Amino acid sequence: MSTDLDQSTVALVESPAQLLNVMEWWHVSGTSRQRFAVVVLAPRQEVSRLQLRRMAGLARGVGLAVQWHEPRLGGASTARTVRSLAAVLSGVHRLILGDPFSGVMQVVLNISRPREVVIVDDGSATVEFARQHAAGEDLARWHRRGRSDARGQVLDFARGQLGSSARRRLAHGSGCQLTLFTSMPLQLAAVSVVRNDFAWVRDRFSAPTVKKCGDLIGTSLVETGVVDLDHYVAGVRSLADQHSIDRYFAHRKEDPAKLATIARHGLEIVSPDLPLEIVARRDSIGRSVISFPSTVVHTLPLVLSDTAARLSVCDIADDWYTQEAPPRWQLFLGQVSTSARTSHGLLSVAC
């Protein structure tokens, strides 16, 4: 592997999954003998930070040059991060983005003006990016518009002029070549779509042992105010009883009190220290793996394709949604699970 740093390529990531998908792109893109800078824009949430630290170690182990930045400690820290990236971005030709809705990434996109942009999967939000891009809409998180964080600071930078500028920079005819690297079943006119089948994960980690009892993959839909807590916990208990589930893989944003309630039903709570796509390849996995609608219903069938494990999806029942849940959530989650059943032949289970 070359020890020289390719200064024409820079990747920006904000989550463990984004960093994993940058590594997957690096593995299959033909550039795997070249080192380039991966800039981590650290989140606040502690479990996410832990997983990112672990992923950064794996990325450095394959030769990528990982830098850690703290843009979320207030407005001044964001400005310092953008200024510190100036040298890294000087002369950049290819920019790899983990989240095209991120305000910091949109600022970087505009000040660096790369000739090529690669967008790697950022979960099921990739589907919404594809829809907005195809419709020519300004890039904005549809489920966060108008929100403020707990400190009262408005952090949704992906609005107004910034989202509009990002749309123009990525539009067909802008002179910027756009590539989408995704495991989701997407096609975009005038956009190169490259399939992510998690070749690096399968090459790096041997197939896991398949155990008799099942596994359930958790979701943070309660924490985001979309799903009612009592309905969710009751549903988890019902699935565990019906399908002999003994482990619950917690989402990194799930509330500890909720997890404690689930554990009292006899389930082992597993808090992954790496993205689930890697954790599923280590040690053991259930013969039956059940997930609520999320990105993993698209990624795990690829990750576990060489095993006897089989994934099923449990749709969110209508009465689980809270009154505050945006109406589009129900349609969006339905599309995620329907496309997974079509693409991977997943079975449906009911609570």
mmCIF file of C-alpha atoms in Angstrom:
data_model
loop_
_atom_site.group_PDB
_atom_site.id
_atom_site.type_symbol
_atom_site.label_atom_id
_atom_site.label_comp_id
_atom_site.label_asym_id
_atom_site.label_seq_id
_atom_site.Cartn_x
_atom_site.Cartn_y
_atom_site.Cartn_z
ATOM 1 C CA MET A 1 0.000 0.000 0.000
ATOM 2 C CA SER A 2 1.279 3.457 -0.864
ATOM 3 C CA THR A 3 2.384 5.602 2.084
ATOM 4 C CA ASP A 4 1.739 8.821 0.181
ATOM 5 C CA LEU A 5 -1.414 10.754 0.979
ATOM 6 C CA ASP A 6 -3.745 11.361 -1.948
ATOM 7 C CA GLN A 7 -4.581 15.028 -1.380
ATOM 8 C CA SER A 8 -7.113 15.117 -4.206
ATOM 9 C CA THR A 9 -9.661 13.052 -2.231
ATOM 10 C CA VAL A 10 -11.224 13.951 1.131
ATOM 11 C CA ALA A 11 -14.078 12.195 2.958
ATOM 12 C CA LEU A 12 -16.317 13.799 5.591
ATOM 13 C CA VAL A 13 -18.318 11.617 7.995
ATOM 14 C CA GLU A 14 -20.471 12.191 11.074
ATOM 15 C CA SER A 15 -21.563 8.677 12.071
ATOM 16 C CA PRO A 16 -20.081 5.176 12.412
ATOM 17 C CA ALA A 17 -22.156 3.892 9.481
ATOM 18 C CA GLN A 18 -20.931 6.692 7.227
ATOM 19 C CA LEU A 19 -17.305 5.854 8.041
ATOM 20 C CA LEU A 20 -17.939 2.156 7.375
ATOM 21 C CA ASN A 21 -19.440 3.023 3.995
ATOM 22 C CA VAL A 22 -16.468 5.225 3.104
ATOM 23 C CA MET A 23 -14.286 2.177 3.778
ATOM 24 C CA GLU A 24 -16.569 0.027 1.609
ATOM 25 C CA TRP A 25 -16.309 2.571 -1.225
ATOM 26 C CA TRP A 26 -12.512 2.672 -0.829
ATOM 27 C CA HIS A 27 -12.436 -1.130 -1.004
ATOM 28 C CA VAL A 28 -14.326 -1.444 -4.302
ATOM 29 C CA SER A 29 -13.476 1.814 -6.082
ATOM 30 C CA GLY A 30 -10.049 0.858 -7.374
ATOM 31 C CA THR A 31 -8.354 3.394 -5.095
ATOM 32 C CA SER A 32 -7.588 0.929 -2.298
ATOM 33 C CA ARG A 33 -3.851 1.358 -2.781
ATOM 34 C CA GLN A 34 -4.174 5.070 -2.112
ATOM 35 C CA ARG A 35 -4.438 6.768 1.272
ATOM 36 C CA PHE A 36 -6.695 9.791 1.624
ATOM 37 C CA ALA A 37 -7.942 11.953 4.479
ATOM 38 C CA VAL A 38 -11.132 11.027 6.311
ATOM 39 C CA VAL A 39 -12.399 13.925 8.410
ATOM 40 C CA VAL A 40 -14.632 12.892 11.313
ATOM 41 C CA LEU A 41 -17.076 15.625 12.363
ATOM 42 C CA ALA A 42 -17.769 14.252 15.816
ATOM 43 C CA PRO A 43 -21.349 14.036 17.116
ATOM 44 C CA ARG A 44 -22.328 14.760 20.707
ATOM 45 C CA GLN A 45 -24.004 11.445 21.529
ATOM 46 C CA GLU A 46 -21.620 9.292 23.555
ATOM 47 C CA VAL A 47 -22.399 5.884 22.045
ATOM 48 C CA SER A 48 -21.983 7.334 18.555
ATOM 49 C CA ARG A 49 -18.625 8.807 19.597
ATOM 50 C CA LEU A 50 -17.518 5.441 21.000
ATOM 51 C CA GLN A 51 -18.432 3.619 17.800
ATOM 52 C CA LEU A 52 -16.731 6.286 15.703
ATOM 53 C CA ARG A 53 -13.526 5.926 17.735
ATOM 54 C CA ARG A 54 -13.571 2.180 17.101
ATOM 55 C CA MET A 55 -14.321 2.662 13.407
ATOM 56 C CA ALA A 56 -11.517 5.228 13.152
ATOM 57 C CA GLY A 57 -9.123 2.584 14.433
ATOM 58 C CA LEU A 58 -10.273 0.133 11.755
ATOM 59 C CA ALA A 59 -9.962 2.821 9.072
ATOM 60 C CA ARG A 60 -6.414 3.690 10.142
ATOM 61 C CA GLY A 61 -5.634 -0.020 10.130
ATOM 62 C CA VAL A 62 -6.371 -0.252 6.406
ATOM 63 C CA GLY A 63 -4.340 2.869 5.645
ATOM 64 C CA LEU A 64 -6.793 5.774 5.682
ATOM 65 C CA ALA A 65 -5.676 9.008 7.368
ATOM 66 C CA VAL A 66 -8.392 9.813 9.924
ATOM 67 C CA GLN A 67 -8.692 13.277 11.467
ATOM 68 C CA TRP A 68 -11.012 14.047 14.396
ATOM 69 C CA HIS A 69 -12.830 17.399 14.654
ATOM 70 C CA GLU A 70 -15.349 18.784 17.160
ATOM 71 C CA PRO A 71 -17.747 21.101 15.263
ATOM 72 C CA ARG A 72 -20.697 20.769 17.655
ATOM 73 C CA LEU A 73 -19.484 22.555 20.765
ATOM 74 C CA GLY A 74 -21.128 25.826 19.739
ATOM 75 C CA GLY A 75 -21.045 28.279 16.856
ATOM 76 C CA ALA A 76 -17.392 29.160 17.402
ATOM 77 C CA SER A 77 -16.330 25.499 17.236
ATOM 78 C CA THR A 78 -18.156 25.074 13.924
ATOM 79 C CA ALA A 79 -16.334 28.089 12.500
ATOM 80 C CA ARG A 80 -12.989 26.763 13.778
ATOM 81 C CA THR A 81 -13.660 23.380 12.178
ATOM 82 C CA VAL A 82 -14.467 24.917 8.799
ATOM 83 C CA ARG A 83 -11.346 27.109 8.965
ATOM 84 C CA SER A 84 -9.143 24.159 9.942
ATOM 85 C CA LEU A 85 -10.424 22.223 6.936
ATOM 86 C CA ALA A 86 -9.257 24.905 4.520
ATOM 87 C CA ALA A 87 -5.792 23.403 4.125
ATOM 88 C CA VAL A 88 -7.163 19.875 3.810
ATOM 89 C CA LEU A 89 -9.610 20.972 1.130
ATOM 90 C CA SER A 90 -7.122 22.953 -0.905
ATOM 91 C CA GLY A 91 -7.064 21.476 -4.388
ATOM 92 C CA VAL A 92 -9.490 18.675 -3.552
ATOM 93 C CA HIS A 93 -10.858 16.973 -6.660
ATOM 94 C CA ARG A 94 -13.127 14.325 -5.122
ATOM 95 C CA LEU A 95 -15.239 14.960 -2.025
ATOM 96 C CA ILE A 96 -16.869 11.982 -0.310
ATOM 97 C CA LEU A 97 -19.862 12.976 1.815
ATOM 98 C CA GLY A 98 -21.532 10.849 4.450
ATOM 99 C CA ASP A 99 -24.479 13.212 4.904
ATOM 100 C CA PRO A 100 -25.501 15.673 2.185
ATOM 101 C CA PHE A 101 -28.034 17.223 4.604
ATOM 102 C CA SER A 102 -25.326 18.189 7.114
ATOM 103 C CA GLY A 103 -24.808 21.940 7.424
ATOM 104 C CA VAL A 104 -21.050 21.576 7.918
ATOM 105 C CA MET A 105 -20.753 19.311 4.880
ATOM 106 C CA GLN A 106 -22.800 21.714 2.782
ATOM 107 C CA VAL A 107 -20.484 24.562 3.779
ATOM 108 C CA VAL A 108 -17.490 22.438 2.781
ATOM 109 C CA LEU A 109 -19.172 21.511 -0.507
ATOM 110 C CA ASN A 110 -19.549 25.172 -1.390
ATOM 111 C CA ILE A 111 -16.096 26.402 -0.342
ATOM 112 C CA SER A 112 -14.162 23.487 -1.873
ATOM 113 C CA ARG A 113 -16.067 23.240 -5.167
ATOM 114 C CA PRO A 114 -14.903 19.681 -6.045
ATOM 115 C CA ARG A 115 -15.267 18.321 -9.561
ATOM 116 C CA GLU A 116 -16.538 14.986 -8.215
ATOM 117 C CA VAL A 117 -18.796 14.226 -5.235
ATOM 118 C CA VAL A 118 -19.427 10.725 -3.924
ATOM 119 C CA ILE A 119 -22.315 10.357 -1.476
ATOM 120 C CA VAL A 120 -22.130 7.222 0.640
ATOM 121 C CA ASP A 121 -25.085 5.728 2.479
ATOM 122 C CA ASP A 122 -26.341 7.543 5.555
ATOM 123 C CA GLY A 123 -29.042 5.089 6.420
ATOM 124 C CA SER A 124 -32.524 5.302 5.015
ATOM 125 C CA ALA A 125 -32.071 9.085 4.693
ATOM 126 C CA THR A 126 -30.359 8.216 1.410
ATOM 127 C CA VAL A 127 -33.818 7.496 0.009
ATOM 128 C CA GLU A 128 -34.959 11.007 0.914
ATOM 129 C CA PHE A 129 -31.835 12.535 -0.630
ATOM 130 C CA ALA A 130 -32.536 10.677 -3.878
ATOM 131 C CA ARG A 131 -36.128 11.942 -3.881
ATOM 132 C CA GLN A 132 -35.134 15.573 -3.245
ATOM 133 C CA HIS A 133 -32.342 15.445 -5.811
ATOM 134 C CA ALA A 134 -34.633 13.986 -8.473
ATOM 135 C CA ALA A 135 -37.277 16.637 -7.717
ATOM 136 C CA GLY A 136 -34.740 19.478 -7.805
ATOM 137 C CA GLU A 137 -35.563 20.457 -4.219
ATOM 138 C CA ASP A 138 -33.261 22.244 -1.805
ATOM 139 C CA LEU A 139 -31.539 19.708 0.435
ATOM 140 C CA ALA A 140 -33.199 19.747 3.865
ATOM 141 C CA ARG A 141 -34.128 17.155 6.458
ATOM 142 C CA TRP A 142 -37.882 16.967 6.088
ATOM 143 C CA HIS A 143 -38.372 15.584 9.626
ATOM 144 C CA ARG A 144 -36.259 18.232 11.395
ATOM 145 C CA ARG A 145 -37.331 21.485 9.839
ATOM 146 C CA GLY A 146 -37.865 24.220 12.424
ATOM 147 C CA ARG A 147 -36.485 22.235 15.350
ATOM 148 C CA SER A 148 -33.963 23.419 17.932
ATOM 149 C CA ASP A 149 -31.683 21.345 20.106
ATOM 150 C CA ALA A 150 -31.829 21.178 23.897
ATOM 151 C CA ARG A 151 -29.629 24.244 24.233
ATOM 152 C CA GLY A 152 -32.032 26.308 22.190
ATOM 153 C CA GLN A 153 -29.623 26.614 19.288
ATOM 154 C CA VAL A 154 -30.990 26.075 15.808
ATOM 155 C CA LEU A 155 -28.664 23.485 14.334
ATOM 156 C CA ASP A 156 -30.447 22.619 11.118
ATOM 157 C CA PHE A 157 -28.026 24.340 8.755
ATOM 158 C CA ALA A 158 -29.543 22.482 5.793
ATOM 159 C CA ARG A 159 -32.167 25.153 5.137
ATOM 160 C CA GLY A 160 -32.567 28.285 3.086
ATOM 161 C CA GLN A 161 -29.583 29.485 1.115
ATOM 162 C CA LEU A 162 -27.280 26.691 2.272
ATOM 163 C CA GLY A 163 -29.603 23.897 1.108
ATOM 164 C CA SER A 164 -30.257 25.769 -2.114
ATOM 165 C CA SER A 165 -26.530 26.165 -2.803
ATOM 166 C CA ALA A 166 -25.956 22.464 -2.168
ATOM 167 C CA ARG A 167 -28.726 21.592 -4.613
ATOM 168 C CA ARG A 168 -27.142 23.766 -7.316
ATOM 169 C CA ARG A 169 -23.659 22.355 -6.711
ATOM 170 C CA LEU A 170 -24.925 18.781 -7.181
ATOM 171 C CA ALA A 171 -27.361 19.462 -10.019
ATOM 172 C CA HIS A 172 -26.889 17.917 -13.450
ATOM 173 C CA GLY A 173 -25.012 20.382 -15.645
ATOM 174 C CA SER A 174 -23.209 22.038 -12.720
ATOM 175 C CA GLY A 175 -19.867 20.579 -13.815
ATOM 176 C CA CYS A 176 -19.740 18.391 -10.710
ATOM 177 C CA GLN A 177 -19.874 14.635 -11.289
ATOM 178 C CA LEU A 178 -22.181 12.996 -8.728
ATOM 179 C CA THR A 179 -21.911 9.356 -7.647
ATOM 180 C CA LEU A 180 -24.195 7.617 -5.166
ATOM 181 C CA PHE A 181 -22.675 4.640 -3.359
ATOM 182 C CA THR A 182 -25.561 2.792 -1.746
ATOM 183 C CA SER A 183 -27.029 -0.537 -0.704
ATOM 184 C CA MET A 184 -30.542 0.873 -1.220
ATOM 185 C CA PRO A 185 -32.418 0.004 -4.458
ATOM 186 C CA LEU A 186 -32.124 3.444 -6.039
ATOM 187 C CA GLN A 187 -31.685 4.796 -9.549
ATOM 188 C CA LEU A 188 -31.170 8.471 -10.391
ATOM 189 C CA ALA A 189 -31.147 10.050 -13.822
ATOM 190 C CA ALA A 190 -27.723 11.443 -14.801
ATOM 191 C CA VAL A 191 -26.206 10.070 -11.569
ATOM 192 C CA SER A 192 -23.797 7.156 -11.358
ATOM 193 C CA VAL A 193 -25.188 4.707 -8.781
ATOM 194 C CA VAL A 194 -22.632 2.195 -7.472
ATOM 195 C CA ARG A 195 -23.840 -0.818 -5.517
ATOM 196 C CA ASN A 196 -22.560 -1.272 -1.959
ATOM 197 C CA ASP A 197 -22.690 -4.980 -1.151
ATOM 198 C CA PHE A 198 -20.407 -4.768 1.925
ATOM 199 C CA ALA A 199 -17.565 -6.637 0.273
ATOM 200 C CA TRP A 200 -15.008 -5.254 2.739
ATOM 201 C CA VAL A 201 -16.960 -6.440 5.798
ATOM 202 C CA ARG A 202 -17.416 -9.919 4.331
ATOM 203 C CA ASP A 203 -13.754 -10.101 3.339
ATOM 204 C CA ARG A 204 -12.499 -8.765 6.673
ATOM 205 C CA PHE A 205 -14.713 -10.793 9.025
ATOM 206 C CA SER A 206 -15.429 -14.491 8.621
ATOM 207 C CA ALA A 207 -18.991 -15.805 8.621
ATOM 208 C CA PRO A 208 -20.465 -15.937 12.141
ATOM 209 C CA THR A 209 -21.849 -18.956 13.937
ATOM 210 C CA VAL A 210 -25.624 -19.153 13.543
ATOM 211 C CA LYS A 211 -27.339 -19.848 16.885
ATOM 212 C CA LYS A 212 -30.739 -21.440 17.451
ATOM 213 C CA CYS A 213 -32.447 -18.524 19.240
ATOM 214 C CA GLY A 214 -33.406 -15.385 17.381
ATOM 215 C CA ASP A 215 -32.191 -11.795 17.575
ATOM 216 C CA LEU A 216 -34.232 -8.590 17.517
ATOM 217 C CA ILE A 217 -32.801 -5.323 16.219
ATOM 218 C CA GLY A 218 -33.971 -2.239 18.075
ATOM 219 C CA THR A 219 -34.874 1.192 16.779
ATOM 220 C CA SER A 220 -34.771 4.747 18.129
ATOM 221 C CA LEU A 221 -38.234 5.662 16.787
ATOM 222 C CA VAL A 222 -39.457 6.080 20.373
ATOM 223 C CA GLU A 223 -36.635 8.498 21.137
ATOM 224 C CA THR A 224 -37.412 10.568 18.040
ATOM 225 C CA GLY A 225 -41.060 10.880 19.076
ATOM 226 C CA VAL A 226 -42.463 8.804 16.199
ATOM 227 C CA VAL A 227 -43.554 5.687 18.102
ATOM 228 C CA ASP A 228 -45.327 5.334 21.455
ATOM 229 C CA LEU A 229 -43.170 3.801 24.197
ATOM 230 C CA ASP A 230 -45.767 1.441 25.682
ATOM 231 C CA HIS A 231 -46.798 0.058 22.292
ATOM 232 C CA TYR A 232 -43.163 -0.464 21.329
ATOM 233 C CA VAL A 233 -42.212 -2.311 24.514
ATOM 234 C CA ALA A 234 -45.315 -4.508 24.256
ATOM 235 C CA GLY A 235 -44.446 -5.266 20.639
ATOM 236 C CA VAL A 236 -40.878 -6.224 21.543
ATOM 237 C CA ARG A 237 -42.158 -8.619 24.211
ATOM 238 C CA SER A 238 -44.622 -10.181 21.776
ATOM 239 C CA LEU A 239 -41.939 -10.738 19.137
ATOM 240 C CA ALA A 240 -39.576 -12.229 21.720
ATOM 241 C CA ASP A 241 -42.200 -14.739 22.858
ATOM 242 C CA GLN A 242 -43.329 -15.711 19.358
ATOM 243 C CA HIS A 243 -39.876 -16.154 17.815
ATOM 244 C CA SER A 244 -37.704 -17.451 20.703
ATOM 245 C CA ILE A 245 -35.648 -14.263 20.752
ATOM 246 C CA ASP A 246 -33.012 -14.022 23.453
ATOM 247 C CA ARG A 247 -31.022 -10.938 22.378
ATOM 248 C CA TYR A 248 -31.966 -7.353 21.628
ATOM 249 C CA PHE A 249 -29.450 -5.288 19.671
ATOM 250 C CA ALA A 250 -29.881 -1.723 20.877
ATOM 251 C CA HIS A 251 -29.713 1.264 18.559
ATOM 252 C CA ARG A 252 -26.982 3.667 19.636
ATOM 253 C CA LYS A 253 -29.582 6.375 20.379
ATOM 254 C CA GLU A 254 -31.962 4.291 22.491
ATOM 255 C CA ASP A 255 -32.787 5.459 26.006
ATOM 256 C CA PRO A 256 -31.201 3.376 28.833
ATOM 257 C CA ALA A 257 -34.475 3.393 30.814
ATOM 258 C CA LYS A 258 -36.336 1.883 27.859
ATOM 259 C CA LEU A 259 -33.647 -0.763 27.444
ATOM 260 C CA ALA A 260 -33.870 -1.627 31.146
ATOM 261 C CA THR A 261 -37.622 -2.194 30.734
ATOM 262 C CA ILE A 262 -36.997 -4.501 27.776
ATOM 263 C CA ALA A 263 -34.298 -6.391 29.691
ATOM 264 C CA ARG A 264 -36.762 -7.193 32.496
ATOM 265 C CA HIS A 265 -38.565 -9.443 30.002
ATOM 266 C CA GLY A 266 -35.498 -11.674 29.958
ATOM 267 C CA LEU A 267 -33.761 -10.344 26.850
ATOM 268 C CA GLU A 268 -30.034 -9.789 26.790
ATOM 269 C CA ILE A 269 -29.375 -6.186 25.765
ATOM 270 C CA VAL A 270 -26.442 -5.905 23.371
ATOM 271 C CA SER A 271 -25.057 -2.383 22.920
ATOM 272 C CA PRO A 272 -22.843 -2.662 19.831
ATOM 273 C CA ASP A 273 -19.467 -0.938 19.910
ATOM 274 C CA LEU A 274 -19.354 -0.929 16.095
ATOM 275 C CA PRO A 275 -21.984 -0.672 13.346
ATOM 276 C CA LEU A 276 -24.336 -3.652 13.316
ATOM 277 C CA GLU A 277 -23.072 -4.682 9.876
ATOM 278 C CA ILE A 278 -19.745 -5.527 11.545
ATOM 279 C CA VAL A 279 -21.165 -6.829 14.820
ATOM 280 C CA ALA A 280 -23.342 -9.293 12.875
ATOM 281 C CA ARG A 281 -20.172 -10.907 11.470
ATOM 282 C CA ARG A 282 -18.534 -11.382 14.865
ATOM 283 C CA ASP A 283 -19.097 -14.404 17.121
ATOM 284 C CA SER A 284 -22.719 -15.446 16.514
ATOM 285 C CA ILE A 285 -26.006 -14.280 14.992
ATOM 286 C CA GLY A 286 -29.531 -15.619 15.360
ATOM 287 C CA ARG A 287 -30.937 -18.024 12.818
ATOM 288 C CA SER A 288 -33.926 -15.676 12.774
ATOM 289 C CA VAL A 289 -33.149 -11.947 12.820
ATOM 290 C CA ILE A 290 -36.093 -9.554 13.085
ATOM 291 C CA SER A 291 -35.884 -5.818 12.509
ATOM 292 C CA PHE A 292 -38.279 -2.911 12.463
ATOM 293 C CA PRO A 293 -38.100 -0.786 9.281
ATOM 294 C CA SER A 294 -34.618 0.710 9.108
ATOM 295 C CA THR A 295 -31.498 0.643 7.010
ATOM 296 C CA VAL A 296 -30.475 -2.790 8.302
ATOM 297 C CA VAL A 297 -33.321 -4.499 6.428
ATOM 298 C CA HIS A 298 -31.319 -3.586 3.327
ATOM 299 C CA THR A 299 -27.770 -4.002 4.642
ATOM 300 C CA LEU A 300 -27.911 -7.185 6.739
ATOM 301 C CA PRO A 301 -29.213 -9.434 3.930
ATOM 302 C CA LEU A 302 -26.033 -8.472 2.058
ATOM 303 C CA VAL A 303 -23.752 -8.808 5.078
ATOM 304 C CA LEU A 304 -25.190 -12.220 6.023
ATOM 305 C CA SER A 305 -25.671 -13.539 2.484
ATOM 306 C CA ASP A 306 -23.163 -16.360 3.064
ATOM 307 C CA THR A 307 -24.843 -17.603 6.282
ATOM 308 C CA ALA A 308 -27.988 -19.509 7.228
ATOM 309 C CA ALA A 309 -29.386 -16.490 9.083
ATOM 310 C CA ARG A 310 -32.610 -15.099 7.671
ATOM 311 C CA LEU A 311 -33.918 -11.581 8.201
ATOM 312 C CA SER A 312 -37.577 -10.617 8.633
ATOM 313 C CA VAL A 313 -39.152 -7.187 8.964
ATOM 314 C CA CYS A 314 -41.870 -6.154 11.395
ATOM 315 C CA ASP A 315 -43.840 -3.158 10.155
ATOM 316 C CA ILE A 316 -44.908 -0.437 12.562
ATOM 317 C CA ALA A 317 -48.625 -0.835 13.367
ATOM 318 C CA ASP A 318 -50.825 2.201 12.803
ATOM 319 C CA ASP A 319 -51.673 2.588 16.491
ATOM 320 C CA TRP A 320 -47.984 2.697 17.459
ATOM 321 C CA TYR A 321 -47.479 6.149 15.951
ATOM 322 C CA THR A 322 -47.696 9.129 18.273
ATOM 323 C CA GLN A 323 -49.939 12.096 17.573
ATOM 324 C CA GLU A 324 -46.809 14.220 17.096
ATOM 325 C CA ALA A 325 -45.331 11.943 14.414
ATOM 326 C CA PRO A 326 -45.173 13.689 11.011
ATOM 327 C CA PRO A 327 -47.605 11.989 8.588
ATOM 328 C CA ARG A 328 -44.793 11.254 6.148
ATOM 329 C CA TRP A 329 -43.070 8.938 8.636
ATOM 330 C CA GLN A 330 -45.656 6.202 8.137
ATOM 331 C CA LEU A 331 -45.287 6.355 4.342
ATOM 332 C CA PHE A 332 -41.501 6.572 4.556
ATOM 333 C CA LEU A 333 -41.087 3.570 6.871
ATOM 334 C CA GLY A 334 -43.538 1.582 4.776
ATOM 335 C CA GLN A 335 -41.446 2.257 1.674
ATOM 336 C CA VAL A 336 -38.273 1.118 3.461
ATOM 337 C CA SER A 337 -39.748 -2.249 4.447
ATOM 338 C CA THR A 338 -41.621 -2.807 1.162
ATOM 339 C CA SER A 339 -38.486 -2.194 -0.898
ATOM 340 C CA ALA A 340 -36.518 -4.580 1.342
ATOM 341 C CA ARG A 341 -39.084 -7.336 0.848
ATOM 342 C CA THR A 342 -38.977 -6.766 -2.912
ATOM 343 C CA SER A 343 -35.176 -6.563 -3.161
ATOM 344 C CA HIS A 344 -34.180 -9.293 -0.704
ATOM 345 C CA GLY A 345 -37.253 -11.486 -0.350
ATOM 346 C CA LEU A 346 -37.642 -10.674 3.338
ATOM 347 C CA LEU A 347 -40.565 -12.181 5.189
ATOM 348 C CA SER A 348 -42.985 -10.073 7.221
ATOM 349 C CA VAL A 349 -43.780 -10.819 10.860
ATOM 350 C CA ALA A 350 -46.488 -9.338 13.072
ATOM 351 C CA CYS A 351 -46.283 -8.486 16.740
#
